[in-house]
mmCIF file of C-alpha atoms in Angstrom:
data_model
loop_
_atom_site.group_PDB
_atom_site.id
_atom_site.type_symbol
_atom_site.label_atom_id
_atom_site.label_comp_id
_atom_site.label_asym_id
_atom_site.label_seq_id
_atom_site.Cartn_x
_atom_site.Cartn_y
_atom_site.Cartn_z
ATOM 1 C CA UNK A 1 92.523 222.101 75.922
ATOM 2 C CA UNK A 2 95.018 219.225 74.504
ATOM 3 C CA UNK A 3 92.721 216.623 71.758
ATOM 4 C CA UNK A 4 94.349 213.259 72.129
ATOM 5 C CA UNK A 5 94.990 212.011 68.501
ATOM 6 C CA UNK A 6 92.444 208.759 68.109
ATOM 7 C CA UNK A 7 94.206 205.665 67.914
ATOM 8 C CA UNK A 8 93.286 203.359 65.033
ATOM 9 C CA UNK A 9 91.752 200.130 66.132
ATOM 10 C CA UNK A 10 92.689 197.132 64.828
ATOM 11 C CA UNK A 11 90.284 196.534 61.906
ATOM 12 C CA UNK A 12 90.937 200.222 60.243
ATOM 13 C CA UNK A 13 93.311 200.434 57.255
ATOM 14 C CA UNK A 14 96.717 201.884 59.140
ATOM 15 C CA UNK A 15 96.662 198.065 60.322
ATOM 16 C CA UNK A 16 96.525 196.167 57.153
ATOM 17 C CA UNK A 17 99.580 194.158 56.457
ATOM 18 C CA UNK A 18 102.746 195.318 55.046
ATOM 19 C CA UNK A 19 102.800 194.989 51.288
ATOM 20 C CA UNK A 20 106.732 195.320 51.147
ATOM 21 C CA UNK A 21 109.553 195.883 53.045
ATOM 22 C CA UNK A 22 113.499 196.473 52.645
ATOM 23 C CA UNK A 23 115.641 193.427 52.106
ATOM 24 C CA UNK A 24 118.105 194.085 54.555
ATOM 25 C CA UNK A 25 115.569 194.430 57.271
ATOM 26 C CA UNK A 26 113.471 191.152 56.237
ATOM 27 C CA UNK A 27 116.577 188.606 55.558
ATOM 28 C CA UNK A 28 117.228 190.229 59.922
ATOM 29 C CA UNK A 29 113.574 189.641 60.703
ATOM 30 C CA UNK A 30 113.316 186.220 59.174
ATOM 31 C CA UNK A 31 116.759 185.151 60.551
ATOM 32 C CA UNK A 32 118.577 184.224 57.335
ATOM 33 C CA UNK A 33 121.149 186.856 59.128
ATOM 34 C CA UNK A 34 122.492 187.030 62.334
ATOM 35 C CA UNK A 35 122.084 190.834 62.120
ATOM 36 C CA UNK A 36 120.853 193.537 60.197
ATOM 37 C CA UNK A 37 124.576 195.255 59.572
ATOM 38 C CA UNK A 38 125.409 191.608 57.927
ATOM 39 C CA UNK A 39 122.378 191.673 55.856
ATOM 40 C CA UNK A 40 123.276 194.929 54.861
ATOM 41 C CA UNK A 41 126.726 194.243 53.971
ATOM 42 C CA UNK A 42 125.761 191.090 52.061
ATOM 43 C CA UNK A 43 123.744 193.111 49.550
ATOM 44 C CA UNK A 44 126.351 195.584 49.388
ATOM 45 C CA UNK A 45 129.150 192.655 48.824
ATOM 46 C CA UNK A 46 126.667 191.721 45.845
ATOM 47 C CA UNK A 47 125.320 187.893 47.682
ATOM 48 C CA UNK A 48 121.714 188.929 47.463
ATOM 49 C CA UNK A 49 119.637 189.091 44.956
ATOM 50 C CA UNK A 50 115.877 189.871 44.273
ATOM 51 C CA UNK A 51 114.273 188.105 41.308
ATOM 52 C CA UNK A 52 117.280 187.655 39.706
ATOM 53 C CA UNK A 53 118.322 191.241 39.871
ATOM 54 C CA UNK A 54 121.235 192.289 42.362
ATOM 55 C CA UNK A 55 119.771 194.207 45.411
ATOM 56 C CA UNK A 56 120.818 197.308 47.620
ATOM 57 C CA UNK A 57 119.918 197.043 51.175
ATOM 58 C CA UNK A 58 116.992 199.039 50.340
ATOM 59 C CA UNK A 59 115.294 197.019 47.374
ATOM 60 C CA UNK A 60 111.913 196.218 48.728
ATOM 61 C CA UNK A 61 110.771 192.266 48.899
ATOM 62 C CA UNK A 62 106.927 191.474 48.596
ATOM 63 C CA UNK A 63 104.930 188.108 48.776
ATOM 64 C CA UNK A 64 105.994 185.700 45.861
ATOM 65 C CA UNK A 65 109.615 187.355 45.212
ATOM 66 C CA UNK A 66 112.515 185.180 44.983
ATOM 67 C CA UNK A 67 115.317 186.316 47.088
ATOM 68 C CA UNK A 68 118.751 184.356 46.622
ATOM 69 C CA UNK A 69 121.272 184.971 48.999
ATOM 70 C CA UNK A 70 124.841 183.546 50.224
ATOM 71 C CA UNK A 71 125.378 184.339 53.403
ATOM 72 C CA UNK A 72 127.732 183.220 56.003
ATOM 73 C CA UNK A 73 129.147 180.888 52.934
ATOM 74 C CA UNK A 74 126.043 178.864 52.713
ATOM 75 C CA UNK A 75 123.969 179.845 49.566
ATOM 76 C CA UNK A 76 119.554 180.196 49.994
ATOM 77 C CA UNK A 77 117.207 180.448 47.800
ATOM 78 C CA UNK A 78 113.760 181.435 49.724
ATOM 79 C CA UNK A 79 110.426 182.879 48.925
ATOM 80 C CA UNK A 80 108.665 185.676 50.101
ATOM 81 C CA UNK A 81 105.470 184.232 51.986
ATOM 82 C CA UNK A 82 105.007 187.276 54.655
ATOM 83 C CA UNK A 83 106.203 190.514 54.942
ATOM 84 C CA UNK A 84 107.918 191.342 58.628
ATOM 85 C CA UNK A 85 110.067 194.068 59.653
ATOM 86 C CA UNK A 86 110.955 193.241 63.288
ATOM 87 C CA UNK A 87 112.827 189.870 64.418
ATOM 88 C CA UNK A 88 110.750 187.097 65.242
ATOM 89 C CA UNK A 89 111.397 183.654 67.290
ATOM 90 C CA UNK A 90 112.793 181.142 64.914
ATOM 91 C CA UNK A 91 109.000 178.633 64.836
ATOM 92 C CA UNK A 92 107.634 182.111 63.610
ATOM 93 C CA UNK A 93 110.384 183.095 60.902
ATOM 94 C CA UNK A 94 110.414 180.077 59.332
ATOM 95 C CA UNK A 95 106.696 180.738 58.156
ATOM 96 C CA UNK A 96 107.301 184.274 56.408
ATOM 97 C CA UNK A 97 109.403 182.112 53.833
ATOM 98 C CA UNK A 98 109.602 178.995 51.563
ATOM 99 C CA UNK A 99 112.789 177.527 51.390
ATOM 100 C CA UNK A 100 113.666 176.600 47.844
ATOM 101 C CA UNK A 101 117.383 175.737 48.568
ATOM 102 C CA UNK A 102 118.418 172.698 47.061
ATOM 103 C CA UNK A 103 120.365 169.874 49.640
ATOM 104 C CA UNK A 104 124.075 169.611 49.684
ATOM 105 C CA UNK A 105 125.339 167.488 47.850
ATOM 106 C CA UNK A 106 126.282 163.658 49.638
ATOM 107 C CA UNK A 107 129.758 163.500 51.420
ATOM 108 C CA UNK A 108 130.669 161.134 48.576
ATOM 109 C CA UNK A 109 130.290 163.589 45.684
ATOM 110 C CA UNK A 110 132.132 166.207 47.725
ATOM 111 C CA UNK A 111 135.920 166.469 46.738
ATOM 112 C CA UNK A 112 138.254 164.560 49.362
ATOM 113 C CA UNK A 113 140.850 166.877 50.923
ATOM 114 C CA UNK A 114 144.457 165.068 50.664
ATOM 115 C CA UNK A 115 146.225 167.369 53.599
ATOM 116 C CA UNK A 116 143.980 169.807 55.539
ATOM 117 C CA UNK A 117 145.386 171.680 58.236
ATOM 118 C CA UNK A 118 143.507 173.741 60.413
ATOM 119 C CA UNK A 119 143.524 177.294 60.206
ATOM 120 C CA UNK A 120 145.765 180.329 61.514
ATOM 121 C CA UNK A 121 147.668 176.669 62.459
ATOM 122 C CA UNK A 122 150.844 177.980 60.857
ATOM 123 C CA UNK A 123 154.028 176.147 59.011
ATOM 124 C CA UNK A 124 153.703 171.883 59.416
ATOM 125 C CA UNK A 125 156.169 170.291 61.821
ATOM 126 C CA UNK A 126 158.127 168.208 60.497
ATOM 127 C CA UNK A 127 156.622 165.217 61.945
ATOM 128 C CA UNK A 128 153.626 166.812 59.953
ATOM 129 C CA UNK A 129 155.467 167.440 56.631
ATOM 130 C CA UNK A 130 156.555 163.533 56.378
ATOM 131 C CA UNK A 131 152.791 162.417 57.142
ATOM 132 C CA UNK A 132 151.615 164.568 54.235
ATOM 133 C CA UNK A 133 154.211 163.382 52.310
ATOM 134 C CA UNK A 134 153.521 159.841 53.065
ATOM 135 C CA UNK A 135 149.550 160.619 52.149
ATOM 136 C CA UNK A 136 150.666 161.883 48.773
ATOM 137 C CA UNK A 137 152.522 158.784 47.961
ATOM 138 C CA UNK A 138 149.752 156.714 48.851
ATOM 139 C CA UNK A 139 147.477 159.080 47.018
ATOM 140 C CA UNK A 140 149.725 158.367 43.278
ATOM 141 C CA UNK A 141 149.851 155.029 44.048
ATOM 142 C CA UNK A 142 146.647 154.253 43.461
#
């Protein structure tokens, strides 16, 4: 004769909430990443830390830690408000944190760019070359 194990109902202890959980796996669940892998790499890279302290992938985060992170170039700081391991929709994810990032800074503090070129775009024409000379002239002038 096979005894089923009992299942625990939802008011017994094995389904009290989650007092901590790995970094890697919450900055996934609360969609500061696009995926755990980058998460994990990000605390490896040294971009997240945990009160002030540089986390592993493993360093558990509980309610009320700090966790600062730059990922994807753009620097957070967040909160801790809830504990979740799996990926949530985005309404959802936004309440398991408090965002404590501070706004970029206005378009008029920002340093102006004198010749940007896009990217991979390779050596400037010529036609380019005597616009960006042109730009610099008008730039001394000034």
């Amino acid at each position: 004769m096979h005894v089923h194990p009992i299942i625990p109902s939802p008011g017994t202890a094995h389904w009290a909430p989650m007092e901590s959980t790995r970094v890697d796996r919450w900055l996934w669940a609360v969609r500061l990443t696009k995926t755990r892998a980058d998460a994990a790499a990000a605390c490896r890279g040294g971009h997240v830390r945990v009160n002030d302290t540089p986390a592993k992938p493993a360093t558990p985060v509980r309610p009320g830690d700090t966790v600062r992170t730059r990922v994807y170039e753009i620097p957070r700081i967040v909160e801790v408000a809830k504990v979740i391991e799996k990926r949530v929709g985005a309404p959802v994810a936004v309440t398991c944190y408090v965002d404590h990032t501070p706004p970029p800074p206005p378009p008029e503090e920002r340093p102006a760019a004198v010749a940007v070129r896009d990217r991979g775009a390779g050596r400037p024409t010529k036609r380019d070359r005597r616009m960006i000379d042109a730009l610099r002239e008008r730039a001394g002038e000034e």
